[in-house]
XYZ file of C-alpha atoms in Angstrom:
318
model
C 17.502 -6.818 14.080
C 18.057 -10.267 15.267
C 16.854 -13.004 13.473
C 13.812 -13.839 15.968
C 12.857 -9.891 16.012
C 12.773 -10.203 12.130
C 10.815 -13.418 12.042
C 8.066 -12.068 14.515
C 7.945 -8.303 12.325
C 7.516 -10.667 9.320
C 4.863 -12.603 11.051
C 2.980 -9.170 12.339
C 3.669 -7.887 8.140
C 1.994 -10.464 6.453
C -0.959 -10.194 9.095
C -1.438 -7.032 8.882
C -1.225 -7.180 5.056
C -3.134 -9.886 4.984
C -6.280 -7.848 6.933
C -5.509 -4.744 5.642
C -6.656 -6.130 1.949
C -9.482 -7.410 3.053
C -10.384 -4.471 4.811
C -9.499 -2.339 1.568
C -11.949 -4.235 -0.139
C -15.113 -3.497 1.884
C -13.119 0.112 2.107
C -13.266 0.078 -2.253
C -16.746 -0.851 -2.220
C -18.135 1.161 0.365
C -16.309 4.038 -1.336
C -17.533 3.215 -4.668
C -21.151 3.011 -3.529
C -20.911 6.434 -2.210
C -19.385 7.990 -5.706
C -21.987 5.706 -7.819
C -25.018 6.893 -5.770
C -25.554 3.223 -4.284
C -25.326 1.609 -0.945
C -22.635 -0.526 -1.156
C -22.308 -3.773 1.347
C -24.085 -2.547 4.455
C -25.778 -5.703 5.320
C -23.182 -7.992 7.192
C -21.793 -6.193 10.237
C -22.125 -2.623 10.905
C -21.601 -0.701 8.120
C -21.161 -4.397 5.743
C -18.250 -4.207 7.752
C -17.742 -7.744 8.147
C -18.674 -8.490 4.372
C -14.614 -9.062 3.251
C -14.867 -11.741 6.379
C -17.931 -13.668 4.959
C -16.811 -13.412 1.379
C -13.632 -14.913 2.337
C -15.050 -17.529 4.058
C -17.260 -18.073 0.899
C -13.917 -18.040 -1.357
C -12.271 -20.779 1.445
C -15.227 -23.271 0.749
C -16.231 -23.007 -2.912
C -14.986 -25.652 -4.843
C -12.239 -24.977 -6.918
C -11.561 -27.451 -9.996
C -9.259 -26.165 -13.295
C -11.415 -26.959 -16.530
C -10.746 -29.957 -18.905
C -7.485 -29.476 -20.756
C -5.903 -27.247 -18.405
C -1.815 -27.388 -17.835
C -2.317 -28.255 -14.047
C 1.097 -27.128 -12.852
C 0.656 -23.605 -14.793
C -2.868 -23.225 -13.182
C -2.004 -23.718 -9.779
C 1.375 -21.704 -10.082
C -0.306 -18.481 -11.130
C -2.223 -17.600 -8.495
C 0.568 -18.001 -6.158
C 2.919 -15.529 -7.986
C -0.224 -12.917 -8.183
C 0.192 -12.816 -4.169
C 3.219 -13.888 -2.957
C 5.629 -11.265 -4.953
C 3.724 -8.325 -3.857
C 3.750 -9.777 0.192
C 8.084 -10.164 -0.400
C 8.128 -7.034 -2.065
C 6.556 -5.122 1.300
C 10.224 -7.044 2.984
C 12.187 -3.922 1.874
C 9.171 -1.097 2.405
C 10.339 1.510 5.741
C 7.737 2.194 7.706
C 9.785 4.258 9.714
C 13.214 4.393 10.965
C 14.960 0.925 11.399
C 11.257 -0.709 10.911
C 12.108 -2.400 8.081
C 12.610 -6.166 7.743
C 15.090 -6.174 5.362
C 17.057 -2.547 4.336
C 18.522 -3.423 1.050
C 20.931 -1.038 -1.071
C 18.654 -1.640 -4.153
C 15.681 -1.481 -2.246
C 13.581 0.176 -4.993
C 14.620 -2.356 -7.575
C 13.919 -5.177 -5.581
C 10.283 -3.905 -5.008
C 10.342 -3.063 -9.157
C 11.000 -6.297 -9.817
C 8.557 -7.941 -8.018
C 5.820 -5.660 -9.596
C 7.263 -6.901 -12.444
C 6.293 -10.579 -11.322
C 2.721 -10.256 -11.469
C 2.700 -10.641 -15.461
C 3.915 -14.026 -14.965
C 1.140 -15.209 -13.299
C -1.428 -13.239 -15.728
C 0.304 -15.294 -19.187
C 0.462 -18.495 -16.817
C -2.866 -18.314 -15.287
C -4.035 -17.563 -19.196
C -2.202 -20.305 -20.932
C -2.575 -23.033 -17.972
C -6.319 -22.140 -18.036
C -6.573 -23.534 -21.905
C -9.242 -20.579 -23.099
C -9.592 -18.160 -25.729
C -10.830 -15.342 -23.611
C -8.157 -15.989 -20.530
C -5.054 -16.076 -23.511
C -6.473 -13.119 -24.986
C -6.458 -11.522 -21.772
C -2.662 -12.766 -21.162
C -1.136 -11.526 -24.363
C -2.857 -8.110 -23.360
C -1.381 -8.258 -19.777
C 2.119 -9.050 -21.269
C 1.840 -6.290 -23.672
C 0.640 -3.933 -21.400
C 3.478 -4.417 -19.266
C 5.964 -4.046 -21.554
C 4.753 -0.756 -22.450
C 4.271 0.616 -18.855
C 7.231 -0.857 -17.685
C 9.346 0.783 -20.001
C 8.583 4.112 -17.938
C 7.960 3.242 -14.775
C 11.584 2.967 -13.958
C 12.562 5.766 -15.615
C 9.886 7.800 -13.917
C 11.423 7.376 -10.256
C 14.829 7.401 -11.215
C 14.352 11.383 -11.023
C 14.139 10.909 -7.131
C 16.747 8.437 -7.267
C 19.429 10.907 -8.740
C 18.147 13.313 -6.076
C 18.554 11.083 -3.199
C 21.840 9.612 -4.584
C 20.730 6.051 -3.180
C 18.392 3.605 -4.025
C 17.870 2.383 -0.549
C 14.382 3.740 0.557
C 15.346 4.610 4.028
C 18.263 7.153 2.379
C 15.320 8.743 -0.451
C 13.038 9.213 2.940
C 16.299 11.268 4.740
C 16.812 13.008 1.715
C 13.392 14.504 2.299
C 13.440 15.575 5.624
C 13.859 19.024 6.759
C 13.387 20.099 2.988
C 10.622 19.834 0.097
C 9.320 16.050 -0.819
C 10.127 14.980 -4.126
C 6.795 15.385 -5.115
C 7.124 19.084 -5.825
C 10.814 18.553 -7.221
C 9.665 15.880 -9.598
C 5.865 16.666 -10.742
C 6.424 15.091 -13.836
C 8.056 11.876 -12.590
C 4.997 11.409 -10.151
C 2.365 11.737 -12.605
C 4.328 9.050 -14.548
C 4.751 7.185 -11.555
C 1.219 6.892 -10.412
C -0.012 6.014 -13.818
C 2.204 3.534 -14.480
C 1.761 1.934 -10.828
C -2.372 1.727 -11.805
C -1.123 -0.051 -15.074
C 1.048 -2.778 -12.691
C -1.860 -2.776 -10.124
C -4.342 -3.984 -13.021
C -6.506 -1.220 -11.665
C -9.063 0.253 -13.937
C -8.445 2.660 -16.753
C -5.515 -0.272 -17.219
C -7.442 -3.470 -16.624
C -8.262 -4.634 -20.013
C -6.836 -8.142 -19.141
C -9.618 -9.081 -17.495
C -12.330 -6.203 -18.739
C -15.541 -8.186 -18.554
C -17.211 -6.379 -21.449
C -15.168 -8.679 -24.090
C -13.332 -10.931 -22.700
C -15.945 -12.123 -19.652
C -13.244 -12.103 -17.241
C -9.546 -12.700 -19.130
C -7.185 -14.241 -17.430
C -9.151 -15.338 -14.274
C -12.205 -16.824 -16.613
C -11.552 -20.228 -15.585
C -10.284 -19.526 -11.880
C -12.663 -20.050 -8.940
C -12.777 -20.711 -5.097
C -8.941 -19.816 -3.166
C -7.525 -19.573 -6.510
C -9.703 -16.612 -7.344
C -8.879 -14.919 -4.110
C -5.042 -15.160 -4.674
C -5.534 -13.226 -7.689
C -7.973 -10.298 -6.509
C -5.213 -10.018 -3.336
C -2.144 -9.732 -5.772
C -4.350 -7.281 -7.077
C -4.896 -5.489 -4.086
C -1.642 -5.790 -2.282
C 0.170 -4.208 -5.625
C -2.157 -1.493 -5.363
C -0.907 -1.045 -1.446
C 2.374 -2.131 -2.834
C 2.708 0.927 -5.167
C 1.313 3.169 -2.922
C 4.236 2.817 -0.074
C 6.690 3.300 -3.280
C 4.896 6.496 -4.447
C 4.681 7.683 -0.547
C 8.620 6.638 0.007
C 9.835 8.608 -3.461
C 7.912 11.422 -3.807
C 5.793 12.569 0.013
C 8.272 12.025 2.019
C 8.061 8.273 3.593
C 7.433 8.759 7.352
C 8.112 12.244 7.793
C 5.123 14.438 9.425
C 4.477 16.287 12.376
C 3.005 15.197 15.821
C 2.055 11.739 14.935
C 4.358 8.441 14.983
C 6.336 7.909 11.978
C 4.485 4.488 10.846
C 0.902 6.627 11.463
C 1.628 8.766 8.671
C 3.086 6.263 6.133
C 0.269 4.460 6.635
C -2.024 7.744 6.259
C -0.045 8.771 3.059
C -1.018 4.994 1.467
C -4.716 5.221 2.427
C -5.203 8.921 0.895
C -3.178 6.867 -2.130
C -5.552 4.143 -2.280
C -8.611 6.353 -2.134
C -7.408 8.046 -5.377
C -7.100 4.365 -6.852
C -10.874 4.317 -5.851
C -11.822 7.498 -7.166
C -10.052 6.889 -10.746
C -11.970 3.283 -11.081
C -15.445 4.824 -10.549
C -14.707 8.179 -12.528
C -12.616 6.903 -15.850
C -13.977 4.881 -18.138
C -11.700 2.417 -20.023
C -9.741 3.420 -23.104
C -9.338 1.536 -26.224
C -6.607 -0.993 -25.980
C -4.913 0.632 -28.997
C -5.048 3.871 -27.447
C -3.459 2.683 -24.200
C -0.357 0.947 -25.917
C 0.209 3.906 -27.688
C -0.155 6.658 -24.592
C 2.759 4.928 -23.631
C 4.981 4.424 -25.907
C 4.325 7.541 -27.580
C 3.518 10.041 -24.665
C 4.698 8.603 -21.605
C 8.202 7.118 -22.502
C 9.193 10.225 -24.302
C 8.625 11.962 -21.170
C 9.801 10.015 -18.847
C 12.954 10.410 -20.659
C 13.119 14.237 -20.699
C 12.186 14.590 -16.851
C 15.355 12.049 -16.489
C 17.471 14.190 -18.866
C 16.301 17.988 -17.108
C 16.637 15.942 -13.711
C 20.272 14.331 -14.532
C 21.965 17.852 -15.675
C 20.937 19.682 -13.333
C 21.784 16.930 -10.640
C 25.371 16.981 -12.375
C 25.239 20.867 -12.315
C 24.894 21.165 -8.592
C 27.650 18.750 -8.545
C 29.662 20.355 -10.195
């Protein structure tokens, strides 16, 4: 691509990422009301349609002012690295062939690290904020991710070996014309999708912010635009992990009839559902019992898919 072709496709990106998490959340809520026995927004525009655009306008106009005491250059920072991460992380995502901005060799573990951001703006957002419940709900979030992300990598690194590339264009080839990883790696995808709801922050594995103890953690003090940067981190990690899961483990673009983009973007929204579905079905664990899941179930499993997967990679090899 030449550089203006790669400056407009970046332009169109964040757009359409921009709209399609607003969309998601009048999508969430509509969804939820449905599974909840409720209505749901259904007031503003057909269908509350147009509910994500008045909320955001509400959001754009509320006054937003950190408490007494707060670090001021923590509490502004935070909600900027909840959002802007997840949109540079979407930089090395292929939609389809060549429609990709930027098609890097380590393309999964560029988009792994900037999951891994998002806890910096939950412990900054906490401690800038200067309250009990937000630094409660930090030292959970950093916790939390230090458990989760101990298998996360480990659980795609199945579909790695497979591929023999971590460039997300050459995992999507290795799919085609054969079975997706999905039914090579079971394991790895459970693992997967559970540990991309723990870096989304989505419900069984929101206890940073779970408003039953700690009002809302992290994002107690936050209000106004700073608010809405978090809840679209939020929301663009969840879209985030969902290309990931579709490029590793169904296949990227691949799919009959329909363009190539069309069915990536099919795959994420039948990802994003399940998201849904788990937050109204599941009720949240224990935080005790969540830290140890992972260390104690998860990891150790993660490791043995990696082991079974790794031998009999090197078998065929051989």
């Amino acid at each position: 691509m030449s550089v203006l072709l790669i400056a407009l496709f970046s332009l169109v990106l964040l757009l359409a990422l921009l709209g399609a998490a607003g969309v998601f959340t009048w999508g969430e809520r509509r969804l939820l009301g449905f599974l909840q026995e409720r209505l749901g927004p259904n007031r503003v525009g057909p269908f509350g349609f147009l509910q994500w655009v008045a909320d955001t306008l509400k959001l754009l106009t509320k006054e937003d002012a950190p408490p007494a005491g707060a670090d001021l250059a923590a509490y502004r920072l935070a909600p900027a690295l909840a959002a802007f991460p997840m949109l540079a992380g979407f930089g090395v995502v292929a939609f389809a062939p060549r429609l990709v901005i930027s098609d890097l060799d380590v393309g999964v573990l560029f988009v792994m690290g900037m999951l891994a951001l998002t806890v910096w703006a939950l412990v900054l957002g906490a401690w800038g904020s200067r309250n009990r419940y937000a630094m409660l709900g930090g030292l959970r979030a950093a916790a939390q991710m230090l458990a989760y992300e101990s298998f996360l990598g480990l659980s795609l690194m199945g579909c790695v070996l497979l591929a023999g590339s971590f460039r997300m264009g050459d995992i999507v080839a290795a799919q085609e014309g054969g079975l997706w990883f999905i039914l090579l790696q079971p394991l790895g995808a459970a693992l997967f999708f559970l540990a991309g709801l723990a870096a989304a922050h989505r419900l069984p594995f929101d206890l940073q912010e779970s408003e039953q103890d700690l009002v809302a953690g992290f994002m107690t003090e936050y209000s106004g635009m700073s608010f809405a940067l978090f809840f679209l981190g939020e929301y663009l990690a969840i879209l985030l992990v969902a290309a990931l899961f579709t490029t590793l483990f169904l296949g990227g673009w691949a799919g009959p009839i329909l363009p190539g983009p069309v069915w990536f973007g099919l795959k994420i929204a039948a990802i994003s559902v399940v998201f849904v579905w788990l937050r109204a079905a599941l009720p949240r664990p224990r935080y005790d019992q969540l830290i140890s899941f992972a260390w104690k179930v998860a990891l150790p499993l993660a490791l043995l898919n990696l082991l079974v997967t790794a031998w009999i990679a090197v078998g065929r090899a051989a």
